[in-house]
Coordinates of C-alpha atoms and ligand atoms in Angstrom, one line a residue:
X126 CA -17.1 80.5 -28.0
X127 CA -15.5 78.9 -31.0
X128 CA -16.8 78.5 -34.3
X129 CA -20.4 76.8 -34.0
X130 CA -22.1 74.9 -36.7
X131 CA -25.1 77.0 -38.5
X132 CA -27.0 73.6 -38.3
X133 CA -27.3 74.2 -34.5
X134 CA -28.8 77.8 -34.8
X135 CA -32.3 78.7 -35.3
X136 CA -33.9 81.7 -36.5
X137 CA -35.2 84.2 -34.3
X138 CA -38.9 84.5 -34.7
X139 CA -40.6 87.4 -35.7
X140 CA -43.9 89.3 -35.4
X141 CA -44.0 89.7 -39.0
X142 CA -45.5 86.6 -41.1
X143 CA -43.6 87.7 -44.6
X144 CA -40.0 88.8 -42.6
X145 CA -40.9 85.1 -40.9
X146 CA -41.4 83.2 -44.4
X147 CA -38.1 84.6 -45.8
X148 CA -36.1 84.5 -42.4
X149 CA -37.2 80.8 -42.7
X150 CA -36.3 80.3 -46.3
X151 CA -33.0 81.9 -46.1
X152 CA -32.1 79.3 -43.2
X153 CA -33.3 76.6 -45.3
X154 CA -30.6 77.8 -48.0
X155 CA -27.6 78.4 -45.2
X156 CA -28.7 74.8 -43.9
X157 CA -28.3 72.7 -47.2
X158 CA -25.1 75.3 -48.0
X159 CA -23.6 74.0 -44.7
X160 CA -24.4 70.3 -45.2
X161 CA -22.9 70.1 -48.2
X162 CA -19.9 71.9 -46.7
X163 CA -19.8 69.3 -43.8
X164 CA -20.4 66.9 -46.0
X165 CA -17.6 67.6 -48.1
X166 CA -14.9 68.0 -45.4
X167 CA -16.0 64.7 -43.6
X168 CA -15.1 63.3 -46.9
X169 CA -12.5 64.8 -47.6
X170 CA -11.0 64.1 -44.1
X171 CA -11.7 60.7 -43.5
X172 CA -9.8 60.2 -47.1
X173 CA -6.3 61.3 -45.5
X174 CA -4.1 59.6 -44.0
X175 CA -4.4 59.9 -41.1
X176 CA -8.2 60.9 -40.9
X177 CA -9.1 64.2 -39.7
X178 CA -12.2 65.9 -39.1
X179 CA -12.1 69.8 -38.5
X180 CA -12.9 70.5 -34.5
X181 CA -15.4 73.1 -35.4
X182 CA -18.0 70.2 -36.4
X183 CA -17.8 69.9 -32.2
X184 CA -20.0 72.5 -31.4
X185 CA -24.2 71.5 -32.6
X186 CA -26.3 72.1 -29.3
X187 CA -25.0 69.2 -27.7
X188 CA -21.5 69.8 -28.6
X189 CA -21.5 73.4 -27.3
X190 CA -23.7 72.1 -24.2
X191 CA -21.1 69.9 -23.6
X192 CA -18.7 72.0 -24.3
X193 CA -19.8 74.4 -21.3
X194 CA -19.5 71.4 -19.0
X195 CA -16.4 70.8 -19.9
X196 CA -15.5 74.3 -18.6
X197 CA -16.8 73.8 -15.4
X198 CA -14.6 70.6 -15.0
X199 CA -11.8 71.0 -11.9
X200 CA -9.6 69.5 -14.5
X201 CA -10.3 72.1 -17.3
X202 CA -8.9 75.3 -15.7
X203 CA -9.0 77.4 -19.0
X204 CA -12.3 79.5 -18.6
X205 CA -11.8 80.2 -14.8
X206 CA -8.6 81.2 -15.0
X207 CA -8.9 83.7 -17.7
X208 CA -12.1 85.1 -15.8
X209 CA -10.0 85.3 -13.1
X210 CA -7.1 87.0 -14.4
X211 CA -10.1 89.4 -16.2
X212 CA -11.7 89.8 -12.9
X213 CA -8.4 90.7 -10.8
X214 CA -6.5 93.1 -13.8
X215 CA -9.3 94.1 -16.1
X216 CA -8.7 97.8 -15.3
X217 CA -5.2 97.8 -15.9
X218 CA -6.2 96.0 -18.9
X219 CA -8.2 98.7 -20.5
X220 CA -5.9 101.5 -18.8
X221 CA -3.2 100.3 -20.9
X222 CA -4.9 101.7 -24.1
X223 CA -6.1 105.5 -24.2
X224 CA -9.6 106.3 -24.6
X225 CA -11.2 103.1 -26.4
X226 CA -14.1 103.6 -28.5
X227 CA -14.7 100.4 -30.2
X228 CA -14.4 96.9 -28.8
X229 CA -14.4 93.6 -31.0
X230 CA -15.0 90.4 -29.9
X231 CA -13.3 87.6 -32.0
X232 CA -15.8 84.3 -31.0
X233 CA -18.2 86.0 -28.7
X234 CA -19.4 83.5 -26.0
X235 CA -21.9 84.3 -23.4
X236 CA -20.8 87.8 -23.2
X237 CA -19.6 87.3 -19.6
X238 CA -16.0 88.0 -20.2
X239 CA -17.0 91.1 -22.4
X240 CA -19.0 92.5 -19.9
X241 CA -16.5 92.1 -17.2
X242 CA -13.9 94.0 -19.7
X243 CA -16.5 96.6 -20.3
X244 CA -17.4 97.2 -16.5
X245 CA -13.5 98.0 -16.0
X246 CA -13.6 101.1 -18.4
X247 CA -13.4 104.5 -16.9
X248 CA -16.8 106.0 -16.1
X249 CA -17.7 107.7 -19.5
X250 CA -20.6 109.6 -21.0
X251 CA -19.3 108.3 -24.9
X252 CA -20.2 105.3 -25.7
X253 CA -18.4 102.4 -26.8
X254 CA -18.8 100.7 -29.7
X255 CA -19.0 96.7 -29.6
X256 CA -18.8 94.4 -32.3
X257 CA -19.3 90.8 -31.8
X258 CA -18.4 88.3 -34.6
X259 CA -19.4 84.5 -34.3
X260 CA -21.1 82.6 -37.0
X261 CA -23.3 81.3 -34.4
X262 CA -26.7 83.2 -34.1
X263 CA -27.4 82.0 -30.7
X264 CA -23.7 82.5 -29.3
X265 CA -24.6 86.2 -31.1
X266 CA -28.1 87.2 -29.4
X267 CA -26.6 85.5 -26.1
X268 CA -23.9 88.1 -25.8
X269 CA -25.6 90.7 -27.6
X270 CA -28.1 90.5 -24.8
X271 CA -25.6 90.7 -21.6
X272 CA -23.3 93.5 -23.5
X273 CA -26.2 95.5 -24.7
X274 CA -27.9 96.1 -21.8
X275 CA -24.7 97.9 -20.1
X276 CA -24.9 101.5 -20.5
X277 CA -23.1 103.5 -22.9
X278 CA -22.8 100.7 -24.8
X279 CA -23.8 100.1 -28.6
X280 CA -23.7 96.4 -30.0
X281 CA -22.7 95.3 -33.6
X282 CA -23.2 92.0 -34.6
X283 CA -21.7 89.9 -37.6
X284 CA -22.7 86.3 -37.9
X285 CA -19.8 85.5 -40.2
X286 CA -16.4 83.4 -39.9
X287 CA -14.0 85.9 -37.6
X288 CA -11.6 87.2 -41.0
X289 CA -15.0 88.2 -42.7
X290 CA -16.4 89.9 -39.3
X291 CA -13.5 91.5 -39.0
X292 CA -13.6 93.4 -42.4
X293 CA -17.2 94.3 -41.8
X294 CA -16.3 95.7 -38.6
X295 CA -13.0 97.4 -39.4
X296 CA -15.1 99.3 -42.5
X297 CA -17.7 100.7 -39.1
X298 CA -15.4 101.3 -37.1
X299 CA -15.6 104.7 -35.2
X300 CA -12.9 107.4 -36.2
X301 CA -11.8 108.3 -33.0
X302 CA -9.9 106.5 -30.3
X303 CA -8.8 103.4 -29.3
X304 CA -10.0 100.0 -30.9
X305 CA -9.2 96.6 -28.5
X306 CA -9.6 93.1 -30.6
X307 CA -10.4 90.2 -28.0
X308 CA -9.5 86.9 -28.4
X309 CA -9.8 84.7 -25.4
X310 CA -10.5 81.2 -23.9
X311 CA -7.2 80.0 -25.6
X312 CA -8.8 79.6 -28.9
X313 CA -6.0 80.6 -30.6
X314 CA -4.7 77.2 -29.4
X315 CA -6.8 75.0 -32.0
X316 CA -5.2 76.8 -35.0
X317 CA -1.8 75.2 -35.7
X318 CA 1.1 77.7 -36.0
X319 CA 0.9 78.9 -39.9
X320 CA -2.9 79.2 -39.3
X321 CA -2.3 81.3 -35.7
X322 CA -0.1 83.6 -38.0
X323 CA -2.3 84.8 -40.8
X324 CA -5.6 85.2 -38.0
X325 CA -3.1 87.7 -36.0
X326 CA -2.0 89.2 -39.4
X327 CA -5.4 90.0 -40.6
X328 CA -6.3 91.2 -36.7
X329 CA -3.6 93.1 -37.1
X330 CA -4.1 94.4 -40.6
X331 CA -8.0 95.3 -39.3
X332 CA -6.4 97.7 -37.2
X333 CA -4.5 101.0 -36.8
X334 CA -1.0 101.5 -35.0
X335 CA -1.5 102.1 -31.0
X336 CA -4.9 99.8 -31.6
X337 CA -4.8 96.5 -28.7
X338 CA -5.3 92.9 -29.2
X339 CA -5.8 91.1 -25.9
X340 CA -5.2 87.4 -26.5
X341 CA -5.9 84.6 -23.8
X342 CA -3.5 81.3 -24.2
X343 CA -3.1 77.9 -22.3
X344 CA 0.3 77.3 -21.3
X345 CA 2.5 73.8 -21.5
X346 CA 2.2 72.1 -18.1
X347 CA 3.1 68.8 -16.6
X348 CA 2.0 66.2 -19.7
X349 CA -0.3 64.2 -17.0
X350 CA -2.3 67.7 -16.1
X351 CA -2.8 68.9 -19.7
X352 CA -4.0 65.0 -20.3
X353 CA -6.6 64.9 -17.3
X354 CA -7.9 68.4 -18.9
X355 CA -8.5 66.3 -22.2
X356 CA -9.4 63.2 -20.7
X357 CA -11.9 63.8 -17.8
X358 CA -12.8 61.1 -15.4
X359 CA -16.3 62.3 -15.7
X360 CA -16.1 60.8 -19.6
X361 CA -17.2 64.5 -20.5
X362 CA -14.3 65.3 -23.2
X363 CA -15.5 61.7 -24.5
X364 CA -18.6 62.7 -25.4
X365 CA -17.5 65.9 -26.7
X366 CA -15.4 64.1 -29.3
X367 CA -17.1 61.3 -30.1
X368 CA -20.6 63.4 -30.8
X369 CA -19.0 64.5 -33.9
X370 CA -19.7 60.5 -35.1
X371 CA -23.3 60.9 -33.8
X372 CA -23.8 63.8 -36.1
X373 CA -22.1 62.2 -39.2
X374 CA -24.6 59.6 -38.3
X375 CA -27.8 62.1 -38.2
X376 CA -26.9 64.7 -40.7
X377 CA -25.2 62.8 -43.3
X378 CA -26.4 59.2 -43.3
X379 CA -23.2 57.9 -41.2
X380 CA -23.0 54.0 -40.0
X381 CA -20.6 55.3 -37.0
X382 CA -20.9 52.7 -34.1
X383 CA -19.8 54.7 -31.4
X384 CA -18.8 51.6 -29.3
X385 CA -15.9 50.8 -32.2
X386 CA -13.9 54.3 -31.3
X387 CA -12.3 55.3 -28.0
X388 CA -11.2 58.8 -27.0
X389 CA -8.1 59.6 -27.0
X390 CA -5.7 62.5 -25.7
X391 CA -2.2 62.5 -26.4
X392 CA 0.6 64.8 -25.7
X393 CA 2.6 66.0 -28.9
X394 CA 5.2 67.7 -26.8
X395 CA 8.2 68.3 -29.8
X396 CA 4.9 69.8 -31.5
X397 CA 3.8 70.9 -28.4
X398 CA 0.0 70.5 -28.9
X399 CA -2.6 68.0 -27.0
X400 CA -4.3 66.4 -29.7
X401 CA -7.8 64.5 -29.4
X402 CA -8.3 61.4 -31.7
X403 CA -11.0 59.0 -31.9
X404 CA -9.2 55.0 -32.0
X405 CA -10.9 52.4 -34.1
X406 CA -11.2 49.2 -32.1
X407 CA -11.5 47.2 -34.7
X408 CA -10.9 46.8 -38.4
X409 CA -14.6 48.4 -39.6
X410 CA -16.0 49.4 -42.7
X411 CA -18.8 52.9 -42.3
X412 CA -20.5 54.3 -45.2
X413 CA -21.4 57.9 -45.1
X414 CA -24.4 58.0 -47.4
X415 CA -25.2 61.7 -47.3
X416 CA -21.2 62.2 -48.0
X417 CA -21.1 59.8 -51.0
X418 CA -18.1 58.1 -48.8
X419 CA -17.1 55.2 -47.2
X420 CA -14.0 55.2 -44.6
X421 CA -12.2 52.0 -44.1
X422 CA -10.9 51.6 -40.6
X423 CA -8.0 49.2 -40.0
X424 CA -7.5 48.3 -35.9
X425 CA -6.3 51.4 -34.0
X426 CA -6.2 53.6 -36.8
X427 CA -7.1 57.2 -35.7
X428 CA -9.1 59.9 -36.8
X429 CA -7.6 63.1 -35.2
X430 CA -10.4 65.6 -34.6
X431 CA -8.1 68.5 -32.4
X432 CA -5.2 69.9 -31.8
X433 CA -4.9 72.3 -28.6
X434 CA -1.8 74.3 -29.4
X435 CA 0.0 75.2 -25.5
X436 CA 2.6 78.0 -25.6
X437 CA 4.8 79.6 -23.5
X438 CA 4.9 83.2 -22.2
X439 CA 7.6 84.0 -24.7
X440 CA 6.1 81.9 -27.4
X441 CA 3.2 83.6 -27.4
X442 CA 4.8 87.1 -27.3
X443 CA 7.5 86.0 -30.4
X444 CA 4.2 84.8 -32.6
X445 CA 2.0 88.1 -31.8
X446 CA 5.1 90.3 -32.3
X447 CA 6.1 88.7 -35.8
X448 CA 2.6 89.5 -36.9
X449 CA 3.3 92.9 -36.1
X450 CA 2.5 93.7 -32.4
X451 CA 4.0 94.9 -29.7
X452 CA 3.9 93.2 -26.7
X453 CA 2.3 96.3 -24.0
X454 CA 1.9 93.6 -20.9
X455 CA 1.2 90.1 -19.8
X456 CA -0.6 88.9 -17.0
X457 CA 0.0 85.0 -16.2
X458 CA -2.1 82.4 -13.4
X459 CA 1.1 80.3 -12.8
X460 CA -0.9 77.9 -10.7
X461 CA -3.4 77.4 -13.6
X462 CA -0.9 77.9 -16.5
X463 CA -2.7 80.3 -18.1
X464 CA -1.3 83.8 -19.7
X465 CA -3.8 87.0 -20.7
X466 CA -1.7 89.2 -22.8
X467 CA -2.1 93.0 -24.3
X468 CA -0.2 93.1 -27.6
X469 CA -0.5 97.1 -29.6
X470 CA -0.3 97.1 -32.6
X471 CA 2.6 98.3 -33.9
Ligands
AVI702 C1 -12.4 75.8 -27.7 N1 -11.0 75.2 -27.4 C2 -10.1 76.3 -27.0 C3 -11.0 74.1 -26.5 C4 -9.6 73.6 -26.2 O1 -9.2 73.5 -25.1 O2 -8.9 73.3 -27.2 C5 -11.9 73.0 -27.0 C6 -11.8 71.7 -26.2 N2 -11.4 70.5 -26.6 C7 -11.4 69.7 -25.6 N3 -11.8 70.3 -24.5 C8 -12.0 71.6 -24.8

């Protein structure tokens, strides 16, 4: 799952009045903390030209609801075919490290994929470590549940943005054997190129020569396939983007009409990225009250909320290895267009 909003999360209640009381106040502080964050970036962003917004302001409950849909749409091949490719090489996936120990989770999700990764290890009476790192507390119980309840298993979880989880768990980590980093469902694909650099160079730096990094990545395909996956006929990918105006509107005071913007999904091929914008229909005036902003809108003037980066097999294997991996195997879904690959690090 990609990075979620701590606005969406809730606190997990407890038996214990006083743990209850602080647990509560603490969220109260993270809540206001992360306002003003969003409300600073949505004012910030909408001052550029062109307007931007930063994609993980997608993902409240009904972002990351819809965001789950979207996954299950025939024209959004991304989660299947990376379960898929799990599914069908998993154990040659884990066979091609010796004897992992510890297993982190960049973005954690449901768990599913972990588990499936987990079920493909060698029967073993030592346990495996696994660390899960989202900042999303639900994303984090969610998986915590599914991985935890696999045998031989222990679960570590850090609710914190992936380069501070990965400190915390590189300082745990267990002394002996293997370590395998995960970091799947194409995410990697929303940073642009300088930002997918320094993530794999501080993956890399979290971990020690021989270590894997399994890495999950949407390939370029035809221009009308990758703009059917980001423009559903179902009006799903719609929703997805334009809900980033209805929470403008609820968190931070925003006068968004949602009928003024359309979704849009446009091929960048010489940058070769599908990016999502939101069109103004007409020229429109929105203050943002809880921002201290107001945007100006001119007719057709954008704000681009996404980039989805698509690579090649080779391009993904020159950007891991200039970070400092070595490429150990690849396994590609040519019908999908979708490439699983084990980098070690080097
Ligand atoms: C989370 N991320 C990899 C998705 C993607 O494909 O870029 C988010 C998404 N945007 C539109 N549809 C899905």
């Amino acid at each position: 799952m990609p990075f979620h909003s701590l606005i969406a999360d809730t606190v997990a209640s407890t038996d214990d009045g006083q743990d209850a009381r602080r647990a509560h106040a603490e969220l109260a502080l993270e809540l206001a903390a992360a306002r003003g964050a969003f409300a600073d970036e949505v004012a910030r962003g909408l001052a550029l030209h062109p307007k931007r917004l930063p994609p993980k302001y997608f993902y409240d409950t009904l972002g990351s609801r819809l965001f789950e849909a979207i996954c299950a749409l025939p024209w959004y091949r991304i989660t299947r075919a990376e379960r898929d490719l799990l599914a069908r090489h998993g154990t040659a996936m884990v066979a091609a490290l010796p004897q992992i120990t510890t297993v982190i989770e960049l973005g954690c999700g449901s768990g599913e994929k972990m588990a499936l990764l987990l079920g493909c290890l060698p029967r073993r009476t030592v346990p495996v470590r696994v660390h899960l790192i989202d900042i999303s507390a639900t994303a984090l119980a969610l998986s915590a549940r599914a991985v935890g309840a696999l045998p031989h298993v222990s679960v570590v979880t850090h609710r914190a943005p992936y380069e501070i989880g990965m400190r915390q768990a590189a300082a745990s980590r267990l002394r002996h054997g293997a370590t395998l980093a995960l970091f799947l469902g194409s995410n990697i694909g929303n940073f642009d190129p300088a930002e997918a650099e320094g993530f794999l160079r501080g993956v890399r730096r979290m971990l020690r020569p021989g270590d894997g990094l399994l890495l999950g990545a949407d390939l370029v395909k035809p221009a009308p396939v990758l703009l059917h996956a980001y423009d559903d006929p179902l009006g799903l990918t719609a929703a997805f983007n334009k809900n980033v105006l209805v929470r403008i509107n609820r968190e931070l005071g925003g006068s968004f009409d949602l009928d003024d913007f359309d979704h849009e999904a446009r091929w960048n091929a010489a940058e070769s990225r599908v990016e999502m914008h939101l069109v103004c229909r007409r020229a429109v005036r929105v203050p943002i009250t809880g921002a201290g902003a107001t945007a100006d809108f001119d007719v057709g003037e954008t704000i681009w909320t996404e980039s989805s980066y698509k690579y090649t097999p080779a391009s993904i294997r020159a950007q891991a290895e200039h970070a400092g991996f070595d490429r150990a195997e690849q396994w590609i879904d040519t019908e999908a267009g979708f490439a699983v690959t084990l980098f070690r690090a080097r």
